[in-house]
Amino acid sequence: MYSIGEFAAFGRVSPRMLRHYDAIDLLKPAQIDDGSGYRSYGVWQLPDLYLIAELRELGVGLPEIDRVLAAPDRDVVLRAVLAARQAELAETVRGDRARLERIGIRLTRGGEHPMSHFIDYTALEELAVYATRGLAEGGGPEAIGATISELIPLLDDALGGAGRPLIEPGIFWYVPVEGADDVEVHISYTAESDPVPGRGYEVVRLPAVETMARLRHHGDMSGIGESWAGLMTGVVADGYELTGPSREVYVHAPGHEPGDDWITELQVPVRLVEES
């Protein structure tokens, strides 16, 4: 039998971590002394300890490790867990490569935000849409993007089940939650002239806007933050202030996977400062 210190050293973990594994029933000691409370581990537990240590180094979460250890056929569950982790890492690498590319572009340009399109200021009429919504906890592009990915198939299925057409353009808008970092995400399709309510979606009437600032972003979503920054700084430079939630209008967005041919119109309601 090994003391907790010896066993921890074999697995390159701390005794504190072994106590945590004991507390969450991930790896229990072989025995605990009734008088002293000292934990002891058996040599037969070393393979489990090594597996836990290896999976933790690979970034696998403790719940997934527990699934592996508890599985009647460990190899099957282990392969599934590793495949899922591989996909997560591949997506992280893809995102990091895109960010590296954008950083390189910005370093080449310097600190400016060159505008490839002019900002257009125009009035918009009230518009009825079929919409659903969700909460992006913590806000930020990644949380918002994940929420959008969850909502799109739900809205598609709801409208399809109700016999409603998917009329482009899709219109998304975002409302910060007061007193929190969360953002309420709304996604929608344009409704017919006589909207029909149904299960799984709601009829929303986007209000008319006296002055909407609009800028078109071309391509996928990787550089949309820069386009938003360009719109917002341009609006301020033109003497306007923001008056309501922003919108993204997907003017040309074939399929649900953003591509180089996508055209997204960024919109924000504004008014001249001197008019406020």
Short mmCIF file of C-alpha atoms in Angstrom, two decimals:
data_model
loop_
_atom_site.label_atom_id
_atom_site.label_comp_id
_atom_site.label_asym_id
_atom_site.label_seq_id
_atom_site.Cartn_x
_atom_site.Cartn_y
_atom_site.Cartn_z
CA MET A 1 0.00 0.00 0.00
CA TYR A 2 1.13 3.56 -0.67
CA SER A 3 0.62 6.68 1.41
CA ILE A 4 -1.22 9.57 -0.21
CA GLY A 5 2.09 11.40 -0.69
CA GLU A 6 3.73 8.44 -2.41
CA PHE A 7 0.71 7.75 -4.60
CA ALA A 8 0.44 11.40 -5.58
CA ALA A 9 4.08 11.42 -6.63
CA PHE A 10 3.54 8.41 -8.90
CA GLY A 11 0.76 10.24 -10.75
CA ARG A 12 2.44 13.64 -10.79
CA VAL A 13 -0.47 15.16 -8.89
CA SER A 14 -0.71 16.78 -5.49
CA PRO A 15 -2.12 15.13 -2.35
CA ARG A 16 -4.70 17.92 -2.35
CA MET A 17 -5.86 16.80 -5.80
CA LEU A 18 -6.14 13.19 -4.62
CA ARG A 19 -8.33 14.38 -1.75
CA HIS A 20 -10.48 16.18 -4.29
CA TYR A 21 -10.76 13.04 -6.43
CA ASP A 22 -11.84 11.20 -3.28
CA ALA A 23 -14.44 13.85 -2.45
CA ILE A 24 -16.05 13.64 -5.90
CA ASP A 25 -15.86 9.82 -5.98
CA LEU A 26 -13.50 9.79 -8.94
CA LEU A 27 -10.70 7.83 -7.27
CA LYS A 28 -11.33 6.56 -3.74
CA PRO A 29 -8.49 5.39 -1.46
CA ALA A 30 -8.16 1.65 -0.99
CA GLN A 31 -8.50 2.24 2.74
CA ILE A 32 -8.75 5.04 5.29
CA ASP A 33 -7.42 4.60 8.82
CA ASP A 34 -10.28 5.01 11.29
CA GLY A 35 -8.11 6.64 13.89
CA SER A 36 -5.80 8.94 11.94
CA GLY A 37 -7.86 9.38 8.77
CA TYR A 38 -4.77 8.62 6.67
CA ARG A 39 -5.53 7.51 3.14
CA SER A 40 -3.74 4.56 1.54
CA TYR A 41 -3.78 3.42 -2.08
CA GLY A 42 -3.16 0.04 -3.68
CA VAL A 43 -0.82 -0.76 -6.53
CA TRP A 44 -3.81 -1.93 -8.61
CA GLN A 45 -5.08 1.69 -8.58
CA LEU A 46 -2.05 3.02 -10.44
CA PRO A 47 -3.52 2.43 -13.94
CA ASP A 48 -6.55 4.55 -13.00
CA LEU A 49 -4.32 7.28 -11.60
CA TYR A 50 -2.17 7.31 -14.73
CA LEU A 51 -5.26 7.44 -16.94
CA ILE A 52 -6.70 10.35 -14.96
CA ALA A 53 -3.38 12.21 -15.14
CA GLU A 54 -3.06 11.64 -18.88
CA LEU A 55 -6.61 12.73 -19.65
CA ARG A 56 -6.26 15.84 -17.48
CA GLU A 57 -3.10 16.76 -19.42
CA LEU A 58 -5.14 16.45 -22.61
CA GLY A 59 -7.74 18.84 -21.21
CA VAL A 60 -10.48 16.28 -20.65
CA GLY A 61 -12.94 17.34 -17.96
CA LEU A 62 -13.48 15.43 -14.74
CA PRO A 63 -17.09 14.41 -15.59
CA GLU A 64 -15.88 12.81 -18.82
CA ILE A 65 -13.05 11.04 -16.97
CA ASP A 66 -15.58 9.70 -14.48
CA ARG A 67 -17.64 8.33 -17.40
CA VAL A 68 -14.57 6.49 -18.67
CA LEU A 69 -13.64 4.98 -15.31
CA ALA A 70 -17.21 3.88 -14.60
CA ALA A 71 -17.86 2.38 -18.05
CA PRO A 72 -18.20 -1.42 -18.41
CA ASP A 73 -16.28 -1.09 -21.69
CA ARG A 74 -13.74 1.62 -21.00
CA ASP A 75 -12.15 1.50 -24.43
CA VAL A 76 -15.38 2.40 -26.22
CA VAL A 77 -16.14 5.34 -23.93
CA LEU A 78 -12.49 6.45 -23.89
CA ARG A 79 -12.40 6.63 -27.68
CA ALA A 80 -15.61 8.66 -27.75
CA VAL A 81 -14.29 11.07 -25.12
CA LEU A 82 -10.98 11.50 -26.92
CA ALA A 83 -12.74 12.04 -30.27
CA ALA A 84 -14.86 14.78 -28.72
CA ARG A 85 -11.79 16.41 -27.20
CA GLN A 86 -9.99 16.18 -30.54
CA ALA A 87 -12.87 18.02 -32.22
CA GLU A 88 -12.79 20.72 -29.53
CA LEU A 89 -9.06 21.24 -29.98
CA ALA A 90 -9.40 21.32 -33.78
CA GLU A 91 -12.03 24.06 -33.48
CA THR A 92 -9.78 25.98 -31.09
CA VAL A 93 -6.88 25.73 -33.53
CA ARG A 94 -9.12 26.90 -36.37
CA GLY A 95 -10.23 29.90 -34.33
CA ASP A 96 -6.67 30.71 -33.28
CA ARG A 97 -5.46 30.56 -36.89
CA ALA A 98 -8.23 32.95 -37.94
CA ARG A 99 -7.30 35.31 -35.11
CA LEU A 100 -3.62 35.14 -36.06
CA GLU A 101 -4.52 36.04 -39.61
CA ARG A 102 -6.61 39.00 -38.46
CA ILE A 103 -3.84 40.16 -36.13
CA GLY A 104 -1.40 40.04 -39.05
CA ILE A 105 -3.77 42.12 -41.18
CA ARG A 106 -4.23 44.68 -38.42
CA LEU A 107 -0.47 44.90 -37.82
CA THR A 108 0.01 45.57 -41.52
CA ARG A 109 -2.66 48.26 -41.52
CA GLY A 110 -1.66 49.89 -38.25
CA GLY A 111 -4.22 51.16 -35.75
CA GLU A 112 -6.70 52.52 -38.26
CA HIS A 113 -10.04 51.01 -39.27
CA PRO A 114 -10.14 51.47 -43.04
CA MET A 115 -13.71 51.50 -44.31
CA SER A 116 -14.39 49.40 -47.39
CA HIS A 117 -17.96 50.68 -47.46
CA PHE A 118 -19.58 54.01 -46.67
CA ILE A 119 -22.07 54.35 -43.84
CA ASP A 120 -25.57 54.93 -45.14
CA TYR A 121 -28.17 56.82 -43.07
CA THR A 122 -31.77 56.08 -43.95
CA ALA A 123 -35.28 55.66 -42.53
CA LEU A 124 -36.73 52.16 -42.14
CA GLU A 125 -40.40 51.21 -41.94
CA GLU A 126 -41.87 48.85 -39.35
CA LEU A 127 -41.21 45.22 -40.22
CA ALA A 128 -42.89 42.03 -39.01
CA VAL A 129 -40.64 39.02 -38.41
CA TYR A 130 -40.90 35.47 -37.11
CA ALA A 131 -38.47 35.30 -34.19
CA THR A 132 -37.10 33.28 -31.32
CA ARG A 133 -34.59 34.22 -28.65
CA GLY A 134 -32.03 32.88 -26.23
CA LEU A 135 -29.54 34.05 -23.60
CA ALA A 136 -25.81 34.30 -24.30
CA GLU A 137 -24.42 34.01 -20.77
CA GLY A 138 -21.45 36.29 -20.22
CA GLY A 139 -21.88 37.94 -23.62
CA GLY A 140 -18.95 38.14 -26.01
CA PRO A 141 -18.63 36.86 -29.58
CA GLU A 142 -18.12 33.19 -28.66
CA ALA A 143 -21.16 32.99 -26.35
CA ILE A 144 -23.33 34.89 -28.83
CA GLY A 145 -22.16 32.71 -31.71
CA ALA A 146 -22.91 29.53 -29.76
CA THR A 147 -26.38 30.81 -28.86
CA ILE A 148 -27.11 31.64 -32.50
CA SER A 149 -26.02 28.14 -33.54
CA GLU A 150 -28.49 26.67 -31.05
CA LEU A 151 -31.38 28.92 -32.05
CA ILE A 152 -31.22 28.64 -35.86
CA PRO A 153 -32.29 24.96 -36.16
CA LEU A 154 -34.99 25.53 -33.54
CA LEU A 155 -36.50 28.41 -35.51
CA ASP A 156 -36.13 26.58 -38.83
CA ASP A 157 -37.94 23.53 -37.44
CA ALA A 158 -40.67 25.61 -35.79
CA LEU A 159 -41.44 27.56 -38.95
CA GLY A 160 -41.22 24.46 -41.13
CA GLY A 161 -43.59 22.58 -38.82
CA ALA A 162 -46.05 25.47 -38.94
CA GLY A 163 -45.90 25.65 -42.72
CA ARG A 164 -44.38 29.12 -42.70
CA PRO A 165 -41.83 30.09 -45.38
CA LEU A 166 -38.24 31.00 -44.52
CA ILE A 167 -38.15 34.43 -46.12
CA GLU A 168 -34.82 36.18 -46.40
CA PRO A 169 -33.26 38.30 -45.16
CA GLY A 170 -32.75 36.92 -41.70
CA ILE A 171 -32.52 39.63 -39.06
CA PHE A 172 -30.74 39.22 -35.74
CA TRP A 173 -30.59 41.72 -32.88
CA TYR A 174 -28.97 41.82 -29.48
CA VAL A 175 -30.15 43.33 -26.18
CA PRO A 176 -27.77 43.60 -23.18
CA VAL A 177 -29.26 42.31 -19.93
CA GLU A 178 -29.36 45.10 -17.37
CA GLY A 179 -27.13 44.46 -14.38
CA ALA A 180 -25.34 41.51 -15.99
CA ASP A 181 -22.83 40.66 -18.70
CA ASP A 182 -25.37 38.47 -20.48
CA VAL A 183 -26.87 39.34 -23.86
CA GLU A 184 -30.35 38.43 -25.09
CA VAL A 185 -30.00 37.12 -28.64
CA HIS A 186 -32.95 37.38 -31.05
CA ILE A 187 -32.95 35.70 -34.46
CA SER A 188 -35.70 36.01 -37.07
CA TYR A 189 -36.87 35.64 -40.64
CA THR A 190 -38.96 38.20 -42.46
CA ALA A 191 -42.68 37.41 -42.09
CA GLU A 192 -45.38 37.51 -44.76
CA SER A 193 -47.55 40.60 -45.08
CA ASP A 194 -50.14 38.87 -42.87
CA PRO A 195 -48.06 37.11 -40.17
CA VAL A 196 -49.41 33.91 -38.60
CA PRO A 197 -48.40 33.10 -34.98
CA GLY A 198 -47.31 29.56 -34.20
CA ARG A 199 -45.64 27.27 -31.71
CA GLY A 200 -41.90 27.71 -31.19
CA TYR A 201 -41.72 31.23 -32.59
CA GLU A 202 -43.31 34.62 -32.06
CA VAL A 203 -44.42 37.41 -34.32
CA VAL A 204 -42.33 40.50 -33.56
CA ARG A 205 -42.84 43.87 -35.14
CA LEU A 206 -39.53 45.65 -35.40
CA PRO A 207 -40.31 49.35 -34.94
CA ALA A 208 -39.85 51.92 -37.63
CA VAL A 209 -36.56 53.79 -37.34
CA GLU A 210 -36.26 57.42 -38.34
CA THR A 211 -32.51 57.21 -38.91
CA MET A 212 -30.73 53.87 -39.24
CA ALA A 213 -26.97 53.83 -39.80
CA ARG A 214 -26.04 50.93 -42.10
CA LEU A 215 -22.77 49.40 -43.21
CA ARG A 216 -22.28 46.22 -45.26
CA HIS A 217 -19.82 43.56 -44.17
CA HIS A 218 -18.61 41.21 -46.92
CA GLY A 219 -17.43 37.68 -46.17
CA ASP A 220 -17.68 35.36 -43.19
CA MET A 221 -17.94 36.39 -39.55
CA SER A 222 -14.20 36.34 -38.80
CA GLY A 223 -13.81 40.09 -39.32
CA ILE A 224 -17.26 41.30 -38.38
CA GLY A 225 -15.99 42.79 -35.11
CA GLU A 226 -13.80 45.16 -37.10
CA SER A 227 -16.76 46.11 -39.28
CA TRP A 228 -18.86 46.83 -36.21
CA ALA A 229 -16.03 48.94 -34.79
CA GLY A 230 -15.84 50.83 -38.06
CA LEU A 231 -19.58 51.48 -38.04
CA MET A 232 -19.66 52.67 -34.45
CA THR A 233 -16.62 54.93 -34.71
CA GLY A 234 -17.92 56.30 -38.00
CA VAL A 235 -21.31 57.09 -36.49
CA VAL A 236 -19.71 59.03 -33.64
CA ALA A 237 -17.37 60.84 -36.04
CA ASP A 238 -20.42 61.88 -38.11
CA GLY A 239 -22.01 63.51 -35.07
CA TYR A 240 -24.58 60.84 -34.17
CA GLU A 241 -25.42 58.94 -31.00
CA LEU A 242 -26.96 55.46 -30.67
CA THR A 243 -30.64 55.20 -29.74
CA GLY A 244 -31.47 51.49 -29.70
CA PRO A 245 -30.40 47.85 -30.18
CA SER A 246 -28.25 47.04 -33.19
CA ARG A 247 -29.29 44.58 -35.90
CA GLU A 248 -27.55 42.24 -38.32
CA VAL A 249 -29.40 41.74 -41.58
CA TYR A 250 -28.23 38.79 -43.66
CA VAL A 251 -28.71 40.24 -47.14
CA HIS A 252 -27.01 37.34 -48.90
CA ALA A 253 -26.41 34.28 -46.73
CA PRO A 254 -26.88 30.99 -48.62
CA GLY A 255 -26.98 28.10 -46.18
CA HIS A 256 -26.17 28.41 -42.50
CA GLU A 257 -22.38 28.24 -42.83
CA PRO A 258 -20.85 31.71 -43.34
CA GLY A 259 -18.74 32.01 -46.48
CA ASP A 260 -16.74 34.47 -48.52
CA ASP A 261 -19.84 35.38 -50.56
CA TRP A 262 -21.95 36.41 -47.57
CA ILE A 263 -23.20 39.99 -47.27
CA THR A 264 -24.27 41.14 -43.82
CA GLU A 265 -25.71 44.58 -43.27
CA LEU A 266 -24.91 46.02 -39.85
CA GLN A 267 -27.53 48.42 -38.57
CA VAL A 268 -27.84 50.70 -35.58
CA PRO A 269 -30.51 53.37 -34.92
CA VAL A 270 -29.04 56.83 -34.37
CA ARG A 271 -29.85 60.52 -34.10
CA LEU A 272 -27.79 63.64 -34.48
CA VAL A 273 -26.38 64.80 -31.15
CA GLU A 274 -27.73 68.33 -31.53
CA GLU A 275 -31.25 66.91 -31.93
CA SER A 276 -31.18 65.11 -28.58
#
